[in-house]
Tab-separated table of C-alpha atoms in Angstrom:
chain	number	residue	atom	x	y	z
N	22	MET	CA	-40.881	205.154	4.914
N	23	ALA	CA	-42.113	201.808	6.221
N	24	ARG	CA	-39.687	199.664	8.112
N	25	THR	CA	-39.277	196.150	6.920
N	26	SER	CA	-38.050	193.507	9.243
N	27	ARG	CA	-35.038	191.659	8.087
N	28	VAL	CA	-34.990	187.939	8.516
N	29	PRO	CA	-31.443	186.749	9.032
N	30	ALA	CA	-30.217	184.378	6.363
N	31	LEU	CA	-29.819	180.807	7.531
N	32	ARG	CA	-26.216	179.795	7.405
N	33	PRO	CA	-24.821	176.329	7.943
N	34	PRO	CA	-22.855	175.955	11.166
N	35	ALA	CA	-19.122	176.493	11.085
N	36	PRO	CA	-17.130	173.298	10.451
N	37	GLY	CA	-15.899	173.026	14.054
N	38	ALA	CA	-19.135	174.139	15.723
N	39	LEU	CA	-20.420	170.614	16.336
N	40	ALA	CA	-17.064	169.274	17.518
N	41	GLY	CA	-17.837	169.997	21.185
N	42	ALA	CA	-21.125	168.115	21.051
N	43	TRP	CA	-19.589	165.153	19.227
N	44	LEU	CA	-16.728	164.958	21.725
N	45	ALA	CA	-19.197	165.043	24.627
N	46	ILE	CA	-21.260	162.251	23.046
N	47	ALA	CA	-18.127	160.191	22.416
N	48	GLU	CA	-16.906	160.625	25.991
N	49	ILE	CA	-20.302	159.668	27.415
N	50	ALA	CA	-20.464	156.633	25.101
N	51	VAL	CA	-17.046	155.423	26.262
N	52	THR	CA	-17.287	156.277	29.960
N	53	ALA	CA	-20.890	155.227	30.746
N	54	PRO	CA	-20.258	151.488	30.161
N	55	VAL	CA	-17.269	151.683	32.528
N	56	VAL	CA	-19.496	153.172	35.243
N	57	ILE	CA	-22.127	150.493	34.599
N	58	ALA	CA	-19.467	147.762	34.864
N	59	HIS	CA	-18.144	149.155	38.167
N	60	ARG	CA	-21.619	149.376	39.661
N	61	THR	CA	-22.616	145.924	38.423
N	62	ALA	CA	-19.427	144.347	39.803
N	63	ARG	CA	-19.991	146.067	43.114
N	64	LEU	CA	-23.566	144.768	43.369
N	65	VAL	CA	-22.730	141.233	42.223
N	66	THR	CA	-19.769	140.783	44.558
N	67	GLY	CA	-21.776	142.117	47.496
N	68	GLY	CA	-23.550	138.830	47.999
N	69	GLY	CA	-27.187	138.305	49.057
N	70	PRO	CA	-29.466	141.229	49.648
N	71	PRO	CA	-27.785	144.576	48.996
N	72	GLY	CA	-26.093	146.060	52.026
N	73	PRO	CA	-26.325	149.703	53.056
N	74	GLN	CA	-23.421	150.742	50.820
N	75	GLU	CA	-24.981	149.109	47.751
N	76	ARG	CA	-28.405	150.589	48.538
N	77	ARG	CA	-26.821	154.033	48.822
N	78	GLU	CA	-25.161	153.542	45.438
N	79	LEU	CA	-28.455	152.491	43.831
N	80	THR	CA	-30.251	155.502	45.290
N	81	ARG	CA	-27.435	157.802	44.217
N	82	MET	CA	-27.517	156.375	40.691
N	83	TRP	CA	-31.196	157.217	40.183
N	84	ALA	CA	-30.979	160.616	41.871
N	85	GLU	CA	-28.021	161.597	39.682
N	86	LYS	CA	-29.825	160.545	36.510
N	87	VAL	CA	-32.896	162.591	37.377
N	88	ASP	CA	-30.765	165.616	38.272
N	89	ALA	CA	-28.530	165.462	35.171
N	90	PHE	CA	-31.363	164.936	32.700
N	91	THR	CA	-33.489	167.645	34.346
N	92	ARG	CA	-30.616	170.105	34.023
N	93	ALA	CA	-30.105	169.073	30.401
N	94	ALA	CA	-33.823	169.573	29.684
N	95	VAL	CA	-33.766	173.050	31.235
N	96	VAL	CA	-30.782	174.041	29.078
N	97	ALA	CA	-32.434	172.595	25.976
N	98	GLY	CA	-35.709	174.363	26.688
N	99	THR	CA	-34.238	177.764	27.456
N	100	SER	CA	-31.502	178.034	24.816
N	101	VAL	CA	-31.537	179.041	21.206
N	102	PRO	CA	-31.163	175.930	19.034
N	103	GLY	CA	-27.736	175.521	17.525
N	104	PRO	CA	-24.478	173.621	17.689
N	105	ALA	CA	-23.280	175.358	20.857
N	106	THR	CA	-26.535	174.449	22.612
N	107	ALA	CA	-25.998	170.766	21.885
N	108	ALA	CA	-22.707	170.805	23.795
N	109	ARG	CA	-24.293	172.749	26.693
N	110	VAL	CA	-27.197	170.287	26.869
N	111	LEU	CA	-24.791	167.360	27.198
N	112	ALA	CA	-22.575	169.076	29.793
N	113	PRO	CA	-24.523	168.045	32.957
N	114	ILE	CA	-24.721	164.418	31.800
N	115	ARG	CA	-21.057	164.347	30.837
N	116	THR	CA	-20.056	165.855	34.194
N	117	ARG	CA	-21.961	163.179	36.151
N	118	VAL	CA	-20.609	160.307	34.055
N	119	ARG	CA	-17.011	161.520	34.382
N	120	GLY	CA	-17.378	162.078	38.126
N	121	ASN	CA	-18.828	158.607	38.649
N	122	ALA	CA	-16.064	156.987	36.595
N	123	ARG	CA	-13.415	158.726	38.725
N	124	ARG	CA	-15.165	157.973	42.027
N	125	LEU	CA	-15.879	154.315	41.260
N	126	GLY	CA	-12.499	153.781	39.596
N	127	ARG	CA	-10.632	154.883	42.729
N	128	ALA	CA	-12.165	152.020	44.667
N	129	GLY	CA	-10.664	149.478	42.252
N	130	PRO	CA	-12.408	146.792	40.227
N	131	GLY	CA	-12.517	144.029	42.820
N	132	VAL	CA	-13.649	146.035	45.832
N	133	ARG	CA	-16.121	144.223	48.038
N	134	SER	CA	-18.152	145.656	50.804
N	135	ARG	CA	-17.040	144.839	54.343
N	136	ARG	CA	-20.118	142.677	54.796
N	137	ALA	CA	-19.150	140.371	51.922
N	138	SER	CA	-15.504	139.838	52.838
N	139	PRO	CA	-14.719	136.221	53.643
N	140	ALA	CA	-14.072	135.263	57.233
N	141	PRO	CA	-10.467	134.461	58.123
N	142	PRO	CA	-9.692	130.748	58.214
N	143	ALA	CA	-10.187	129.103	61.587
N	144	ARG	CA	-7.014	128.075	63.393
N	145	SER	CA	-6.843	124.485	64.410
N	146	ARG	CA	-5.539	123.616	67.882
N	147	ARG	CA	-2.919	120.921	67.997
C-alpha cells in the first residue's frame, strides 16, 4: 500500500495567540518616544559640541539598534512563521527599549552633563 503524505489543514490562530505580539508592539510604540525624548533632551542641554558622555550615548544608541534588529532578524529567519514567532521576533527590540527607558529615566529629565553645568556666581569683594 502506497503511503500518502498528509498535509496538515491550515487553521486560523487561536484568539489569544497574537496578543503577545500586539502587546510588544504597543509597549515599543509607547516607550520608544520616551527614550527618544530623553536622549534628545540630553544632547540639547549638553551645549556646543557633544561631550564624551553624549558621544558614548550616540555610539551606544546605534550599536544597540544594530544588535537588537540583527537578533530579531535571526529569530525571524530561523523560526516557523506564526503568531508565537511574531512575539519572539519583537522580544530583543522590546528588551532594549525597556532597558533604555529605565536607564535614561533614572537620570531624570533635566540632567545635564558636568561640562554644561553653569559656573557658580562670582563673589564680589566689598
